[in-house]
PDB file of C-alpha atoms and ligand atoms in Angstrom:
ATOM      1  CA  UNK A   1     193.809 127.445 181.778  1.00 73.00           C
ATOM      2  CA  UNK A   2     193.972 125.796 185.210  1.00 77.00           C
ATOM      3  CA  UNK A   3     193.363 122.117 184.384  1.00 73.00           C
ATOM      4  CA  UNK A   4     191.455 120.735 187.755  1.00 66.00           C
ATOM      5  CA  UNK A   5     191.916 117.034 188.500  1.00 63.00           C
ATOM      6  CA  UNK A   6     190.448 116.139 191.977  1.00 63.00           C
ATOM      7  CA  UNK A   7     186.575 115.424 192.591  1.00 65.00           C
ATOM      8  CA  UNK A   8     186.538 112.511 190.216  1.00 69.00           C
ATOM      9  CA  UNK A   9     189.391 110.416 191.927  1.00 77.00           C
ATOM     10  CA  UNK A  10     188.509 111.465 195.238  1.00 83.00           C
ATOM     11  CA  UNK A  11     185.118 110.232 195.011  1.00 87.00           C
ATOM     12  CA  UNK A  12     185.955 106.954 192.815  1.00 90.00           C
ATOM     13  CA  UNK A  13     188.207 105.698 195.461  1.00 92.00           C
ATOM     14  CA  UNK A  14     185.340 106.503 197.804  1.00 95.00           C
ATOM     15  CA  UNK A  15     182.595 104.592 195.917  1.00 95.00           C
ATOM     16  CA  UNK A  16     185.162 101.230 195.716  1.00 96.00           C
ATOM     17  CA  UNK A  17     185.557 101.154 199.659  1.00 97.00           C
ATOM     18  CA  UNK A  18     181.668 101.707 199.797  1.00 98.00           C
ATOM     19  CA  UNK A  19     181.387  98.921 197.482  1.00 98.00           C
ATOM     20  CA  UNK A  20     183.454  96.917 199.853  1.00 98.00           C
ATOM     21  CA  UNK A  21     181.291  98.053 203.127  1.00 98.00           C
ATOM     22  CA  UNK A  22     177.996  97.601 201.075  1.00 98.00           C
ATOM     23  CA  UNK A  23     179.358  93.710 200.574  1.00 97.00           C
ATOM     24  CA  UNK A  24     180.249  93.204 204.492  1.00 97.00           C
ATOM     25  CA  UNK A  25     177.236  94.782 205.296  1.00 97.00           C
ATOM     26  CA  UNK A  26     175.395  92.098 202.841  1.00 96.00           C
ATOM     27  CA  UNK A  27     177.051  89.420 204.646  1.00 95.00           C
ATOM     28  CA  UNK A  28     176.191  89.864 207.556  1.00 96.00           C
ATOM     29  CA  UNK A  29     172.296  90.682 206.766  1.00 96.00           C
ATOM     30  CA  UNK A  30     173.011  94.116 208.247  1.00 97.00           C
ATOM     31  CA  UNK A  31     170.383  97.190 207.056  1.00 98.00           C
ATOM     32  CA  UNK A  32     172.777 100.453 207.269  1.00 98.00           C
ATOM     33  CA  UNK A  33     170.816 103.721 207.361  1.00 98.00           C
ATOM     34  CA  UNK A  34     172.374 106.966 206.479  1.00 98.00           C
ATOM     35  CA  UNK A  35     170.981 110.041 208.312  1.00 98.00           C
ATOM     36  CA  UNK A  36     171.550 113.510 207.066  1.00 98.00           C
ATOM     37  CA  UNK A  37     170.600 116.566 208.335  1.00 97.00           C
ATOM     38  CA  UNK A  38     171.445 120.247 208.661  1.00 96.00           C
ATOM     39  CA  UNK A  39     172.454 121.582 212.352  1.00 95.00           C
ATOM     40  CA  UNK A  40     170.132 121.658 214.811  1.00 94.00           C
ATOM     41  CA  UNK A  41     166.957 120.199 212.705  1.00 97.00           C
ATOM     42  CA  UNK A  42     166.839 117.001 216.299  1.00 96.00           C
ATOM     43  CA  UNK A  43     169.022 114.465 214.321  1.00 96.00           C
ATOM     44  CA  UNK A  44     170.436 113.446 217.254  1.00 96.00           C
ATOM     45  CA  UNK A  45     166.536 113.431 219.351  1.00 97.00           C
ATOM     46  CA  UNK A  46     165.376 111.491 216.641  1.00 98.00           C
ATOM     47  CA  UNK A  47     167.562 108.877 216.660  1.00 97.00           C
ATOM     48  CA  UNK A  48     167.087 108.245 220.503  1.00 97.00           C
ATOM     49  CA  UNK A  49     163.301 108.539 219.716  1.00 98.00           C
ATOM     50  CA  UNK A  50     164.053 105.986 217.285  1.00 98.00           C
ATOM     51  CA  UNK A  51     166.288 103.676 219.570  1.00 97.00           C
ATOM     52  CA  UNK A  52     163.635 103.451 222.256  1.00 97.00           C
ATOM     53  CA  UNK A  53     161.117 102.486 220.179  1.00 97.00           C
ATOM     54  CA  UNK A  54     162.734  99.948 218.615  1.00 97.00           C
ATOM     55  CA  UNK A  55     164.470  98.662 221.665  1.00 94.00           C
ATOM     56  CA  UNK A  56     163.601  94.414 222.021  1.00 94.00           C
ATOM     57  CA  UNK A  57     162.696  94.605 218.532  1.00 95.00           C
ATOM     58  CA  UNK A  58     165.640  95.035 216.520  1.00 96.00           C
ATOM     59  CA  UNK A  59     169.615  94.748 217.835  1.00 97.00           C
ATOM     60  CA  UNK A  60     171.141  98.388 216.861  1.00 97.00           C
ATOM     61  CA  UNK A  61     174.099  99.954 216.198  1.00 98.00           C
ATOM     62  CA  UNK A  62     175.182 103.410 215.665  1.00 97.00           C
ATOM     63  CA  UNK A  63     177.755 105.370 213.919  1.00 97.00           C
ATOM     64  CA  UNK A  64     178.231 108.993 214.834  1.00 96.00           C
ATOM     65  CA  UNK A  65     180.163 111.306 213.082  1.00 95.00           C
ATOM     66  CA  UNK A  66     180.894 114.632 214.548  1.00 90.00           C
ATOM     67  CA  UNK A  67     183.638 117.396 213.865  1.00 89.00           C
ATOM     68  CA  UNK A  68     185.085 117.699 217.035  1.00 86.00           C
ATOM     69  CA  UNK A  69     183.205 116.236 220.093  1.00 86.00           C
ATOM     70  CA  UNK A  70     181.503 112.867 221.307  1.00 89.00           C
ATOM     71  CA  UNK A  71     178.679 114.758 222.536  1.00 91.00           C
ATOM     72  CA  UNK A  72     176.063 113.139 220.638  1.00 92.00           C
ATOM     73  CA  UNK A  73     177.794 109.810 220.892  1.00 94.00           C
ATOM     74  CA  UNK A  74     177.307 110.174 224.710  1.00 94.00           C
ATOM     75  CA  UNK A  75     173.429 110.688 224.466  1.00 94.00           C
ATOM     76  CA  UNK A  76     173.297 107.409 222.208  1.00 94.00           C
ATOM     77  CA  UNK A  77     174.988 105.259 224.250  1.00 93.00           C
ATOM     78  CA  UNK A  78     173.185 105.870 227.509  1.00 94.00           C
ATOM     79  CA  UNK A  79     170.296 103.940 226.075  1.00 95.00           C
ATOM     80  CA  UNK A  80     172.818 100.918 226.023  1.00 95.00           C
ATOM     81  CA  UNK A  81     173.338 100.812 221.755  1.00 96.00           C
ATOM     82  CA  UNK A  82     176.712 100.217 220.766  1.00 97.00           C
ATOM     83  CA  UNK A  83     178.364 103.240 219.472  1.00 97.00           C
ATOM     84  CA  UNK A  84     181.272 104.314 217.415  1.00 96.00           C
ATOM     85  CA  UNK A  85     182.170 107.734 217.043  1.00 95.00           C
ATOM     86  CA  UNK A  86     184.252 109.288 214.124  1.00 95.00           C
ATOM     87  CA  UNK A  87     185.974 112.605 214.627  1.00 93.00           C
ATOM     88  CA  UNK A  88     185.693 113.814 211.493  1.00 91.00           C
ATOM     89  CA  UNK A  89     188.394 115.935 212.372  1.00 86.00           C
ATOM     90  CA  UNK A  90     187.455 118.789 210.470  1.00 88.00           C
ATOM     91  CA  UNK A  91     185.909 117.663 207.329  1.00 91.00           C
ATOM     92  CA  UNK A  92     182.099 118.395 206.810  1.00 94.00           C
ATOM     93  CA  UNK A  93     180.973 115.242 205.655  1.00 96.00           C
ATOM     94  CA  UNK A  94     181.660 111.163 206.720  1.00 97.00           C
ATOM     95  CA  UNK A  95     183.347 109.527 203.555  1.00 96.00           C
ATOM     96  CA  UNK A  96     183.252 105.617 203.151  1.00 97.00           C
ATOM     97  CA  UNK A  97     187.334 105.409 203.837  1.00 96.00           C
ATOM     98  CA  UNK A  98     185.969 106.664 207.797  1.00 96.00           C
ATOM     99  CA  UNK A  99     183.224 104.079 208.095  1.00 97.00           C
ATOM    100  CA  UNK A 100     185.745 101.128 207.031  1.00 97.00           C
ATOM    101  CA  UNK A 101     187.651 101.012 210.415  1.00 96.00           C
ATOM    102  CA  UNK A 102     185.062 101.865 212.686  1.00 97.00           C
ATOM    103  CA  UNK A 103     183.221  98.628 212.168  1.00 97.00           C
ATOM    104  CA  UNK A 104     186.094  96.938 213.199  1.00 97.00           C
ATOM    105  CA  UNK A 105     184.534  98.024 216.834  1.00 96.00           C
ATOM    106  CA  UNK A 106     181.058  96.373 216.013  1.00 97.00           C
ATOM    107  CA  UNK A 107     180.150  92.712 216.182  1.00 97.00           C
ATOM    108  CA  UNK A 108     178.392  92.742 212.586  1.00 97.00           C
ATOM    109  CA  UNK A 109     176.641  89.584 213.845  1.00 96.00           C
ATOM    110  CA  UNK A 110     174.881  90.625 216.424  1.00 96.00           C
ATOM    111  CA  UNK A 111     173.296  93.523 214.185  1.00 97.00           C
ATOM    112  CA  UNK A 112     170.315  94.061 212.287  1.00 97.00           C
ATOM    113  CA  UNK A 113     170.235  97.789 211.835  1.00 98.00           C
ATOM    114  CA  UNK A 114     173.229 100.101 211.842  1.00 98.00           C
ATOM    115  CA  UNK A 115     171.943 103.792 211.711  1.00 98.00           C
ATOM    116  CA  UNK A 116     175.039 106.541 210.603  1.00 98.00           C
ATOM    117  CA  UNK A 117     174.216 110.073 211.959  1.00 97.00           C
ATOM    118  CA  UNK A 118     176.168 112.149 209.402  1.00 97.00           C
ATOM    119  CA  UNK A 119     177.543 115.348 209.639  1.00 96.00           C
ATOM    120  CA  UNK A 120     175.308 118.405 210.153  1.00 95.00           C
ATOM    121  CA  UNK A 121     175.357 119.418 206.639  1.00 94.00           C
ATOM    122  CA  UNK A 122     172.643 119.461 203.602  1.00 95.00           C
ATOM    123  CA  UNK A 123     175.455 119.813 201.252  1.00 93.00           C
ATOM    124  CA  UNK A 124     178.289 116.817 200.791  1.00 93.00           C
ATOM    125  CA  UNK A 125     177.340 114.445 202.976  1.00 95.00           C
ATOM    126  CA  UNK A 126     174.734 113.635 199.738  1.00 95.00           C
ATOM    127  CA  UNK A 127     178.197 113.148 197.574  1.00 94.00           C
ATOM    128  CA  UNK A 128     179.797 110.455 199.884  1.00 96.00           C
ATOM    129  CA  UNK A 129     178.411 106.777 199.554  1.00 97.00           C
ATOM    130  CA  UNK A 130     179.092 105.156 202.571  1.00 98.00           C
ATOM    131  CA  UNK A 131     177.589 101.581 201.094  1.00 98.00           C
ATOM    132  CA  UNK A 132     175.042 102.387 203.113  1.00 98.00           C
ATOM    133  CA  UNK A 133     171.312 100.785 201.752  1.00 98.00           C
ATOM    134  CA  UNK A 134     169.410 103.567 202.456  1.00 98.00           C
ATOM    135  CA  UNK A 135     168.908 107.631 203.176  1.00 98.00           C
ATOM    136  CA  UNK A 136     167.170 109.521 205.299  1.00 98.00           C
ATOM    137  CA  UNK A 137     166.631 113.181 206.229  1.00 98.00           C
ATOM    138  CA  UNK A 138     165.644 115.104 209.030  1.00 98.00           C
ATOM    139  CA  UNK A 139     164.077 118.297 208.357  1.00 98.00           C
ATOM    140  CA  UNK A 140     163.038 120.462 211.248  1.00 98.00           C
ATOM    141  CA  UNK A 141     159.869 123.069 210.411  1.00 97.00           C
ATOM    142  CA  UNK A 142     161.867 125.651 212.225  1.00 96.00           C
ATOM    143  CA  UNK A 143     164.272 125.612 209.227  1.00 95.00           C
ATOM    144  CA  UNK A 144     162.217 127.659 206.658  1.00 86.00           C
ATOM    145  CA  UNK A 145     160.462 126.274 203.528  1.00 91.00           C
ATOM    146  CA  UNK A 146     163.338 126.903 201.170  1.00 92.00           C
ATOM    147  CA  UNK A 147     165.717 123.932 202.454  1.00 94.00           C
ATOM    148  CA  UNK A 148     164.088 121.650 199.559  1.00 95.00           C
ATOM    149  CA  UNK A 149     164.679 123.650 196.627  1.00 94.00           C
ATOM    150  CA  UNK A 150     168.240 124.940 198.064  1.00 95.00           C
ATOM    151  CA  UNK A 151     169.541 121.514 199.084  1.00 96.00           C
ATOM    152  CA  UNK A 152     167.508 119.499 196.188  1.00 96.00           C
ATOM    153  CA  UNK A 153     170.174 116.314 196.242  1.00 96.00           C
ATOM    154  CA  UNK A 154     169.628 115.151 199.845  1.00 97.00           C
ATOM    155  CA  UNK A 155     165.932 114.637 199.274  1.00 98.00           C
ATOM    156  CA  UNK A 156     166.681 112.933 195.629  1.00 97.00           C
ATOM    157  CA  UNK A 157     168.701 110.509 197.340  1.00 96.00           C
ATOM    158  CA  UNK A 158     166.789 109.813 200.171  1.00 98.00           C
ATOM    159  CA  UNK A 159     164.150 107.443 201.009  1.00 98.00           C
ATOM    160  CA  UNK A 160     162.019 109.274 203.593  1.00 98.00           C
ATOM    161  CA  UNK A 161     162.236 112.345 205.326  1.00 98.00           C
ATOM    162  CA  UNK A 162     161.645 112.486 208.695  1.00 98.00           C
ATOM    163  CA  UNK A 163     159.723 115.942 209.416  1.00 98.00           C
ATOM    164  CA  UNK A 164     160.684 117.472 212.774  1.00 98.00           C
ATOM    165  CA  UNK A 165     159.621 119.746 215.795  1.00 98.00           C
ATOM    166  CA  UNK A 166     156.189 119.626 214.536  1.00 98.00           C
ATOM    167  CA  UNK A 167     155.119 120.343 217.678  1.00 98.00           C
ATOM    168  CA  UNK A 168     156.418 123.817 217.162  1.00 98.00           C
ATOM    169  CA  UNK A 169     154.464 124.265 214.025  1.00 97.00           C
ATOM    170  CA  UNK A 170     151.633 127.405 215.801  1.00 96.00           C
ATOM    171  CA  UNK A 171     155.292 129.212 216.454  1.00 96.00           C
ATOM    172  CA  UNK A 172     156.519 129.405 213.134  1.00 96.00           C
ATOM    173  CA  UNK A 173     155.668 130.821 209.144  1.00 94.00           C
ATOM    174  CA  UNK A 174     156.622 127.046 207.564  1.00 95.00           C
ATOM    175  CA  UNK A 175     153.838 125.783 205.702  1.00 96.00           C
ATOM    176  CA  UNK A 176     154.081 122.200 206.031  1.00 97.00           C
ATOM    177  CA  UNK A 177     151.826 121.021 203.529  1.00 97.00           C
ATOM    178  CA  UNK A 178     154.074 122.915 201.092  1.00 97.00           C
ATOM    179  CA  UNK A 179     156.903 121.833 202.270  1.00 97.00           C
ATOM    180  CA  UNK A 180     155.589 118.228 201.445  1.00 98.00           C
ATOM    181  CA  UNK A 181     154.407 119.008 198.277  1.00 97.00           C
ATOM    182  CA  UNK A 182     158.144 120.579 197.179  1.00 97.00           C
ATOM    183  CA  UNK A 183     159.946 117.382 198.891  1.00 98.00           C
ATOM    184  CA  UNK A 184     157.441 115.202 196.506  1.00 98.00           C
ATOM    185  CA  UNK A 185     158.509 117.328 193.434  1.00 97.00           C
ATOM    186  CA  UNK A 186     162.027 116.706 194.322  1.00 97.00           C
ATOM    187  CA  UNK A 187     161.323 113.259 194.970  1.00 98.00           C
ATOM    188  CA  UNK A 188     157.871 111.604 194.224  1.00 98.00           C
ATOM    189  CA  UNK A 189     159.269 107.776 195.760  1.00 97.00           C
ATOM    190  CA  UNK A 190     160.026 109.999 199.501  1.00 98.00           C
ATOM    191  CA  UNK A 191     158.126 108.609 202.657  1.00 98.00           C
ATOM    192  CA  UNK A 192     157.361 111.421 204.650  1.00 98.00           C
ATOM    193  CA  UNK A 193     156.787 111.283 208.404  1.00 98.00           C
ATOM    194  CA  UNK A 194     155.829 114.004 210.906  1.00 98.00           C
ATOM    195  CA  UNK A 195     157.215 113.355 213.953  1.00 98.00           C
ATOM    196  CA  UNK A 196     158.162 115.429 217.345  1.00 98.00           C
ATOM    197  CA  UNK A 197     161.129 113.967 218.864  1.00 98.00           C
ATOM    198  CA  UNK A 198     160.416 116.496 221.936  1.00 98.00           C
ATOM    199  CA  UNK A 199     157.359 114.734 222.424  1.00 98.00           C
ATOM    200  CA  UNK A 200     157.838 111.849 221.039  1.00 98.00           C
ATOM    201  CA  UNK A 201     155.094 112.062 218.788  1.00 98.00           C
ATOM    202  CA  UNK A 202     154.503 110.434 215.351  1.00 98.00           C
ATOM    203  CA  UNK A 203     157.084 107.701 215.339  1.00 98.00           C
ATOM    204  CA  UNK A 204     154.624 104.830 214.679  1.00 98.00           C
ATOM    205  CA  UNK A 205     154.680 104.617 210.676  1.00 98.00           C
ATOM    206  CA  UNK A 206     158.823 105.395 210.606  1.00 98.00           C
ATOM    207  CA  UNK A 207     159.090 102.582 212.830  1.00 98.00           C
ATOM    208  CA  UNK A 208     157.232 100.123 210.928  1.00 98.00           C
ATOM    209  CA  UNK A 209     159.411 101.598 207.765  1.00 98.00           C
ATOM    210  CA  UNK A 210     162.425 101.134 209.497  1.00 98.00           C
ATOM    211  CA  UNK A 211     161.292  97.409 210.749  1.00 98.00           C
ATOM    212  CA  UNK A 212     160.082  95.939 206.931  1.00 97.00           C
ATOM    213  CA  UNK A 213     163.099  97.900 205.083  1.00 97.00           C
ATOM    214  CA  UNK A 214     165.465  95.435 208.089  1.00 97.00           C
ATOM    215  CA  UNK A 215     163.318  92.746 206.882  1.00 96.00           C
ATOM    216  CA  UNK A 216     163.446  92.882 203.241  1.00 95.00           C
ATOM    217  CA  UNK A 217     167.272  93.416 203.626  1.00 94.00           C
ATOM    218  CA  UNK A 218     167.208  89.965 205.829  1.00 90.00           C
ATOM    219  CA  UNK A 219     165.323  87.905 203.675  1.00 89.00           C
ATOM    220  CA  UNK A 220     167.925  89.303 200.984  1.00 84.00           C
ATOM    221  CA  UNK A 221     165.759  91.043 198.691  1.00 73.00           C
ATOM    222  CA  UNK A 222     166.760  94.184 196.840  1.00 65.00           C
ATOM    223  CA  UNK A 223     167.109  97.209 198.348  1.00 59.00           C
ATOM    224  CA  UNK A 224     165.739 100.149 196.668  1.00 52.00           C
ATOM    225  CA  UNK A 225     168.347 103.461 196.082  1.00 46.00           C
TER     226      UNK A 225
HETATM  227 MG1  LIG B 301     173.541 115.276 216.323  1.00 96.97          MG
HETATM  228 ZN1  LIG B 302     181.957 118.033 203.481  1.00 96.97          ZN
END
């Protein structure tokens, strides 16, 4: 019998460093947003969607984590957001030990909101606190009704789903009113939001979202998840 020691320390020395980002994040009155996403679903759109809106209303920052290039890092910081990017270097997933030195390039003070674009992956980026306060996913209609039920813990642990490319709803078989109503058996709490970050389109209510969640974490109360 092969006697299989890893996940548990692996992820234990994980949660203490997210512990310690969670607390420097606290101090400094910083909201930290973790986005997660497969491939492709506008991650990346939505987040400059997101930027603009918010732009004179809020002092971002981002954290980008990518395999290989700085790509998306490059389309953030032409809308003049400070940016770190983390090669992941391979791995799949950001892990809290990654997030630790990257915000020695930030100056936490001058932050409200610090938004982490995960990895393109449904899958582990869900088992990696990054002491992050809260989750969100963006789910493209062009992915197929199924990506609920097959990737169930991303939506547990999320707070609101941001529902993508809705402008290309006429062109595909996704049902979107199902979809919502399998995301809500996953997760009753989830705020759902149809947006087109093609179009720009929908934004309004994950702005205001976005805007009281910063507040709440400002004034110090507790953050849900
Ligand atoms: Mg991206
Ligand atoms: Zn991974």
């Amino acid at each position: 019998m092969v006697k299989v020691r890893l996940a548990t320390p692996v992820l234990q020395e994980n949660n203490e460093v997210a512990r310690e980002n969670r607390e420097r994040f606290r101090k400094h009155g910083i909201f930290v947003l973790n986005l997660m996403s497969s491939p492709g679903s506008g991650k990346t759109s939505t987040l400059e969607r997101t930027i603009g809106h918010l732009a004179g209303r809020l002092r971002m920052g981002v954290i980008e984590g990518d395999i290989y290039t700085t790509k998306d890092a490059e389309r953030i910081e032409a809308h003049g957001v400070p940016v770190v990017q983390i090669n992941t270097a391979g791995s799949c997933h950001l892990d809290a030990r990654m997030i630790r030195p990257a915000l020695e390039d930030f100056d936490l003070d001058a932050l409200d909101l610090l938004i982490v674009e995960n990895v393109g992956n449904l899958v582990c980026p869900a088992e990696f606190d990054l002491g992050e306060d809260a989750r969100a996913a963006v789910l493209s209609v062009t992915e197929g009704n199924d990506k609920p039920m097959k990737y169930p813990l991303v939506f547990r642990q999320s707070e609101a789903v941001l529902i993508n490319k809705v402008d290309l709803l006429p062109y595909t078989d996704c049902d979107i009113s199902q979809l919502e109503k399998d995301l809500k058996l996953i997760n009753p709490e989830l705020q759902l939001f149809r947006v087109s970050a093609r179009l720009d389109e929908g934004f309004g209510p994950w702005i205001e979202w976005l805007q009281k969640k910063v507040q709440e974490k400002k004034r110090g109360e507790p953050q849900a998840g």
